[in-house]
mmCIF file of C-alpha atoms and ligand atoms in Angstrom:
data_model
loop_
_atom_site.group_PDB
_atom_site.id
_atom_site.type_symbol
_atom_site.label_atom_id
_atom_site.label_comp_id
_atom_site.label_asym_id
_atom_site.label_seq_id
_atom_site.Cartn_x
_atom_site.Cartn_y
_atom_site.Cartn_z
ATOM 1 C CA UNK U 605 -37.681 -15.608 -16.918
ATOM 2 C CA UNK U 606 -35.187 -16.524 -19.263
ATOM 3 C CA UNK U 607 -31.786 -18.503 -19.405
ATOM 4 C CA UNK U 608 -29.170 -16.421 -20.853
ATOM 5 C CA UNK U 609 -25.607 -16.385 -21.618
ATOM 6 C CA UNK U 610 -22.865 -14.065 -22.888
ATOM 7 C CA UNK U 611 -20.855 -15.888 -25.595
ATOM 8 C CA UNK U 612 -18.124 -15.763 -28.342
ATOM 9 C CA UNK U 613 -19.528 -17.709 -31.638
ATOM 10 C CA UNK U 614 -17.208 -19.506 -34.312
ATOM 11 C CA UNK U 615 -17.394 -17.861 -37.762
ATOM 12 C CA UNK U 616 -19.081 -20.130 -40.019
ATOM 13 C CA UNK U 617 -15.356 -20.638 -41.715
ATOM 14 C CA UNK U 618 -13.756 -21.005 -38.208
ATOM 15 C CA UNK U 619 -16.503 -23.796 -37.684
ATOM 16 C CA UNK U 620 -15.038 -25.425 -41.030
ATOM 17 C CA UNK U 621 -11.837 -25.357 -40.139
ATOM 18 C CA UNK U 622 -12.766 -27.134 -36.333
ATOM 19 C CA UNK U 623 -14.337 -29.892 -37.854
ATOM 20 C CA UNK U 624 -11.328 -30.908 -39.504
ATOM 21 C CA UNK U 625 -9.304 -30.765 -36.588
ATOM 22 C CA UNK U 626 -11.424 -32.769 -34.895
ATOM 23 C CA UNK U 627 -10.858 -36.226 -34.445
ATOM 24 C CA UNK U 628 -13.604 -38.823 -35.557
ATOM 25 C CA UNK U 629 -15.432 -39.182 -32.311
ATOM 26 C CA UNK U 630 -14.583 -36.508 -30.055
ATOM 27 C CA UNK U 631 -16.276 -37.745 -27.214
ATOM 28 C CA UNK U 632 -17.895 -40.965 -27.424
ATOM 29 C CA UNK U 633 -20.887 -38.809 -25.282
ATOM 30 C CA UNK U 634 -23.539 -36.374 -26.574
ATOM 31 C CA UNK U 635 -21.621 -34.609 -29.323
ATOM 32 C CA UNK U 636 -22.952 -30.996 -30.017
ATOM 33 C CA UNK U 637 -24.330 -29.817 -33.087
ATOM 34 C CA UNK U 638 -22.216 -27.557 -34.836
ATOM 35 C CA UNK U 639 -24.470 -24.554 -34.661
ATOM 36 C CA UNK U 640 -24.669 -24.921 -30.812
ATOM 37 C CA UNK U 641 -20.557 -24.482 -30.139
ATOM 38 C CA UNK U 642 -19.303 -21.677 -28.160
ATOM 39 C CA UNK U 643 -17.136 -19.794 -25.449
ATOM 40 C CA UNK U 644 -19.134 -18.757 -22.446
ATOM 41 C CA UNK U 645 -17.673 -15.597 -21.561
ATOM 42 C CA UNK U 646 -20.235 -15.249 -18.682
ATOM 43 C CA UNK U 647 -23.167 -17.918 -17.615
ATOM 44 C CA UNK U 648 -26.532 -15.587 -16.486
ATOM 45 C CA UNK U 649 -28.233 -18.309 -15.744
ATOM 46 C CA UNK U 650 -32.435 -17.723 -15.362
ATOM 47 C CA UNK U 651 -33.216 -13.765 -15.381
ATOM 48 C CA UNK U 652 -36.204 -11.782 -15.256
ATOM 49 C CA UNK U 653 -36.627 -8.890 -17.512
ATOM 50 C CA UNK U 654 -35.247 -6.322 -15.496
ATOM 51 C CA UNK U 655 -32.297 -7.927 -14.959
ATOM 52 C CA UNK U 656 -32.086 -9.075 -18.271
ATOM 53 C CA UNK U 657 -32.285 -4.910 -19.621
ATOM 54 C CA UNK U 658 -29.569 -4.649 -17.006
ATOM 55 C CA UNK U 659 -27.132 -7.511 -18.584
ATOM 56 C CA UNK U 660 -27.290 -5.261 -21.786
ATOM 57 C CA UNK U 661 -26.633 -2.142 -20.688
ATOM 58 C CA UNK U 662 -23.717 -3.553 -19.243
ATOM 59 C CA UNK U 663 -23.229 -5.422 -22.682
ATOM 60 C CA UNK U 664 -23.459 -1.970 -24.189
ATOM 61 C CA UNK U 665 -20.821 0.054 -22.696
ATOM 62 C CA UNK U 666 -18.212 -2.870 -23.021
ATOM 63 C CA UNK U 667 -14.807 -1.596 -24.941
ATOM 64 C CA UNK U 668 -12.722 -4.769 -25.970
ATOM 65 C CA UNK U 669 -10.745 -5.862 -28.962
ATOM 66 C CA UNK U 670 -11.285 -8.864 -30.873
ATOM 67 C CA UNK U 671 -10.555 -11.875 -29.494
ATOM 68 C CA UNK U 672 -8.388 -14.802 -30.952
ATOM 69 C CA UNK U 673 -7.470 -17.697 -29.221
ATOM 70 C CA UNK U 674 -5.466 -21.005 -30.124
ATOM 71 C CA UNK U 675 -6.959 -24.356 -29.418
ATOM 72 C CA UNK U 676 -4.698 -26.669 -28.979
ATOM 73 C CA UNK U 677 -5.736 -29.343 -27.298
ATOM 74 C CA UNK U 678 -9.010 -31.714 -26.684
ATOM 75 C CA UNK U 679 -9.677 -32.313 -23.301
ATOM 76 C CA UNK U 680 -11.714 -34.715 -20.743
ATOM 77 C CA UNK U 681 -13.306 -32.722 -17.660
ATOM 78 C CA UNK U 682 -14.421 -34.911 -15.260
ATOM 79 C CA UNK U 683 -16.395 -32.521 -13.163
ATOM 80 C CA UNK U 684 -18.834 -31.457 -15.653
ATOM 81 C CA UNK U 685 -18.348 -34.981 -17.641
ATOM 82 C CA UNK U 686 -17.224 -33.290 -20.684
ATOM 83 C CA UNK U 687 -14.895 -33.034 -23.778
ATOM 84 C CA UNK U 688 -13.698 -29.651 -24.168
ATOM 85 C CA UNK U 689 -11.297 -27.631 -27.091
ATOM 86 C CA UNK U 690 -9.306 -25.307 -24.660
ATOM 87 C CA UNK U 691 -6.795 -23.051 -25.437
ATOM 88 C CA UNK U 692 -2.950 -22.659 -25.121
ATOM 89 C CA UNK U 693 -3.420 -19.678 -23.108
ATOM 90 C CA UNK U 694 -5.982 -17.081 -22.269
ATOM 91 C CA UNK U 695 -4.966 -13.902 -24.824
ATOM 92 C CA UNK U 696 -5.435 -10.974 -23.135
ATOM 93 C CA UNK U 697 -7.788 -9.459 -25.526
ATOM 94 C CA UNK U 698 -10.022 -12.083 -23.907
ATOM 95 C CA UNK U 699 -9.406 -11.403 -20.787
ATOM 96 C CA UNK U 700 -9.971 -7.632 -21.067
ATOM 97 C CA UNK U 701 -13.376 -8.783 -22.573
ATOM 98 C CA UNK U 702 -14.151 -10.930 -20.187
ATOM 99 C CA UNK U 703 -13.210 -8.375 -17.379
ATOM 100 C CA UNK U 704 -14.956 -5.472 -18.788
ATOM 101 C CA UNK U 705 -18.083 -7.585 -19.167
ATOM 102 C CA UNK U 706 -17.535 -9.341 -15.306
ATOM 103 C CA UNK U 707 -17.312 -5.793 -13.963
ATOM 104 C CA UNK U 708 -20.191 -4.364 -15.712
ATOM 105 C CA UNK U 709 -22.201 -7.033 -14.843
ATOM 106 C CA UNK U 710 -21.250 -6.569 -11.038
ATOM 107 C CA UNK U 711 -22.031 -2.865 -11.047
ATOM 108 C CA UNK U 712 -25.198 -3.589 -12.469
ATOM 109 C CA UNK U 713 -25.651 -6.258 -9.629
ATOM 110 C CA UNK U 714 -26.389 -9.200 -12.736
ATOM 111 C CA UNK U 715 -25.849 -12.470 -11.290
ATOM 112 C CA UNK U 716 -23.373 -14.644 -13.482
ATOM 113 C CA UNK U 717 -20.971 -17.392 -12.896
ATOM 114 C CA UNK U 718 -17.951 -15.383 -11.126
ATOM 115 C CA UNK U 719 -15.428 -18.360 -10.547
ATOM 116 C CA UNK U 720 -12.214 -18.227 -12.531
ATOM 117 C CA UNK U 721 -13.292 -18.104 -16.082
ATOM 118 C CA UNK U 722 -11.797 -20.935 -18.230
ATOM 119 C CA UNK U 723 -12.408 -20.337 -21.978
ATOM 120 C CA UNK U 724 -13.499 -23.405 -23.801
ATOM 121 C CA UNK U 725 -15.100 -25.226 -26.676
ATOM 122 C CA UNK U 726 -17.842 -27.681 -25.472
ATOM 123 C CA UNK U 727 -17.498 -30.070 -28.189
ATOM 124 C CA UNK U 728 -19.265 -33.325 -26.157
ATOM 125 C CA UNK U 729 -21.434 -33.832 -23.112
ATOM 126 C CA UNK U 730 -21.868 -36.763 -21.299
ATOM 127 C CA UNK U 731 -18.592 -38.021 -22.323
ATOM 128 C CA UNK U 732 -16.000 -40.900 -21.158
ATOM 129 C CA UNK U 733 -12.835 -39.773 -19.429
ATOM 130 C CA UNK U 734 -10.238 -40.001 -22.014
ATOM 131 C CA UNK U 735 -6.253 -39.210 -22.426
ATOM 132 C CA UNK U 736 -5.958 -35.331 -23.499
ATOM 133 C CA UNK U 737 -5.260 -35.088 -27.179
ATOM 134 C CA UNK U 738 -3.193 -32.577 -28.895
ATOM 135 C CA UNK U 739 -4.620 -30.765 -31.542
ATOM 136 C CA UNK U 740 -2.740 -29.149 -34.894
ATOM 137 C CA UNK U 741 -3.288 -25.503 -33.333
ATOM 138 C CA UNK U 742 -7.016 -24.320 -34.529
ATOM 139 C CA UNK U 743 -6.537 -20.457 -34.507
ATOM 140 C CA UNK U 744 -9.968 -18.790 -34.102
ATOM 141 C CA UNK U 745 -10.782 -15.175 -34.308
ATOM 142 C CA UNK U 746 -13.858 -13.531 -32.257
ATOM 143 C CA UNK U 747 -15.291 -10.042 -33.485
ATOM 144 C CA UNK U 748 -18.036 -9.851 -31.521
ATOM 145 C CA UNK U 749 -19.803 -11.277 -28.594
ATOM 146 C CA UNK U 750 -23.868 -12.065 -28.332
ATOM 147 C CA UNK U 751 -26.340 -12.842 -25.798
ATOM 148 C CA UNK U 752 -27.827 -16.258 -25.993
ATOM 149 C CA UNK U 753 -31.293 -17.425 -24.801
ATOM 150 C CA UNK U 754 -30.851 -20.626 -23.744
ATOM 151 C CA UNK U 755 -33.781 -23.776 -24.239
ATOM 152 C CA UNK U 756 -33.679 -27.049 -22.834
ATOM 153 C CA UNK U 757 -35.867 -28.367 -25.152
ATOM 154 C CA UNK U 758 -36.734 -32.561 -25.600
ATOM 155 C CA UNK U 759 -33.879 -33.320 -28.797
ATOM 156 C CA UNK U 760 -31.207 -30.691 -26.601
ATOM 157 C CA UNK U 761 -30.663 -27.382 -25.919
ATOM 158 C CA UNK U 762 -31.790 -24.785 -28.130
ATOM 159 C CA UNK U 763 -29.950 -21.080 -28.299
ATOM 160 C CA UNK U 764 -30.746 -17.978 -29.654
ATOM 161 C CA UNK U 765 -28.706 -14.874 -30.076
ATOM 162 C CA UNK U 766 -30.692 -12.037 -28.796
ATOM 163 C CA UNK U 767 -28.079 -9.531 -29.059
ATOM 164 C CA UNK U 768 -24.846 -9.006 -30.584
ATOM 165 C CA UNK U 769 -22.104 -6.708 -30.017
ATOM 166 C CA UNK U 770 -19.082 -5.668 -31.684
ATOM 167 C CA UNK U 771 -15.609 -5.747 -30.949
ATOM 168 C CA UNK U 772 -13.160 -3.002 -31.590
ATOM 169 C CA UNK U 773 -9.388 -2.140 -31.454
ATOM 170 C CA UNK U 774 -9.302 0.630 -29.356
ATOM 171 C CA UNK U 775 -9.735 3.675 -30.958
ATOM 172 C CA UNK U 776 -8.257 7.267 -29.369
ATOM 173 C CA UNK U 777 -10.460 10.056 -30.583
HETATM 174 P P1 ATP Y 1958 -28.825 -28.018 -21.242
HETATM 175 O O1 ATP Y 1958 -28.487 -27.480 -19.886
HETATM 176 O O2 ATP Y 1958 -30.114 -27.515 -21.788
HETATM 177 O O3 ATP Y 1958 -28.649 -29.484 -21.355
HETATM 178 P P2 ATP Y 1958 -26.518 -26.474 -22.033
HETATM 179 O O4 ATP Y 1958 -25.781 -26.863 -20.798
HETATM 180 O O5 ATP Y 1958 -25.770 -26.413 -23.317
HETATM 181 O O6 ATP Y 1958 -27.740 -27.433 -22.288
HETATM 182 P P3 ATP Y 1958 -27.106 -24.099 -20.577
HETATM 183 O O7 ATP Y 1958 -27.223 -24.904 -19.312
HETATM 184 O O8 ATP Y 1958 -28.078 -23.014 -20.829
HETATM 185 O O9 ATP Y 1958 -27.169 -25.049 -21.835
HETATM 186 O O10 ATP Y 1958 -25.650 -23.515 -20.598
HETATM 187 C C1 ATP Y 1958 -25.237 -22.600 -21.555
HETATM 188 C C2 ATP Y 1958 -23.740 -22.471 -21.508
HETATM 189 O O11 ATP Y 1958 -23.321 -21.992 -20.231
HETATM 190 C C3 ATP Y 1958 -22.997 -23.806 -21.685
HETATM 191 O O12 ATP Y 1958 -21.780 -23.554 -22.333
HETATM 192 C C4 ATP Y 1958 -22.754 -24.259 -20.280
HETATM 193 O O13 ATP Y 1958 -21.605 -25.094 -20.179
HETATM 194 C C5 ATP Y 1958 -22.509 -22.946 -19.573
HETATM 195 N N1 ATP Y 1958 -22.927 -23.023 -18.170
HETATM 196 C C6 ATP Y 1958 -24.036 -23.583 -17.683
HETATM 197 N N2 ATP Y 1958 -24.133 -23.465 -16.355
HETATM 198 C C7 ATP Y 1958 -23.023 -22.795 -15.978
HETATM 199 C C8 ATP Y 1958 -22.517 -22.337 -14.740
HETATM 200 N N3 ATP Y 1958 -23.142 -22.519 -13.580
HETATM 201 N N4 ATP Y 1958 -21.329 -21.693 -14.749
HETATM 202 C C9 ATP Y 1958 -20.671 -21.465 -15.894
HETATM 203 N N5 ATP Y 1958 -21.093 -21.849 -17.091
HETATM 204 C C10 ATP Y 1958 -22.245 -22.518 -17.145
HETATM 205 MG MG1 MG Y 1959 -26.550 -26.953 -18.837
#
């Protein structure tokens, strides 16, 4: 079994230009390392490896465009106890990829996390409630999404991208 989760990773320049957005202590909780930040476009959770080979053929035949979306504003989320970058609005390039993907998944009978899906930038855990702070808008552009195996591990959670997969303007043949 395996925890795994579809995701949209920062570039490594898009991760630059976040960290000087960010105010000086985001969350006053767990802050996460920059190499662990990203959008869950769908939470798996613990699959075998059947399921798992399902979740990428469903991966596979996913047509979306690129994603952007503008972050504009640090957050507090008391449910989950976290500080969150979300953006202004949910583009629909990401909602096309996030539908495509959700109905894939479905007809492949791949369990995931099917409540409303609220892109967002996990940038603390374990956080204080604080006043939502506005943000100089942090643009960031997605050209692919990946698969990420997911480790609790002793110093934190540990991901790896298993698979990657690109993004494309649609192209008519
Ligand atoms: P850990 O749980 O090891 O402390 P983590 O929460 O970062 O660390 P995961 O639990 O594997 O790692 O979660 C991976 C990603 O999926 C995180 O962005 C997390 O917020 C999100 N996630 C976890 N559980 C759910 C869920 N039930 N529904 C939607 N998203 C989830
Ligand atoms: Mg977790």
């Amino acid at each position: 079994m395996a925890r795994l989760f579809f995701a949209l990773q920062p570039s490594s320049d898009d991760l630059d230009q976040l960290a000087r957005a960010m105010p000086e202590n985001p969350g006053a909780g767990r802050v996460i390392p920059r190499e662990n930040l990203h959008v869950t476009l769908a939470f798996l959770g613990e699959l075998g490896a059947e399921k798992a080979a399902a979740a990428r053929e469903a991966a596979d035949g996913v047509q979306a465009p690129p994603v952007t979306l503008c972050f504009t504003a640090l957050a507090y989320w008391p449910g989950p106890r976290t500080r969150v970058l979300v953006p202004e609005e949910v583009t629909a390039a990401a909602q096309t990829l996030r539908g495509e993907l959700a109905r894939r998944l479905r007809e492949r009978n791949v369990p995931f996390d099917a409540r409303i899906w609220r892109p967002h930038l996990t940038v603390a855990r374990k956080a204080r409630p604080a006043e939502e702070v506005r943000l100089e808008p942090l643009l960031l552009g997605f050209k692919e999404f990946v698969l990420v195996h997911s480790r609790t591990e002793p110093a934190g959670a540990h991901y790896e991208s298993i698979g990657r997969w690109p993004l494309h303007e649609h192209r008519s043949v």
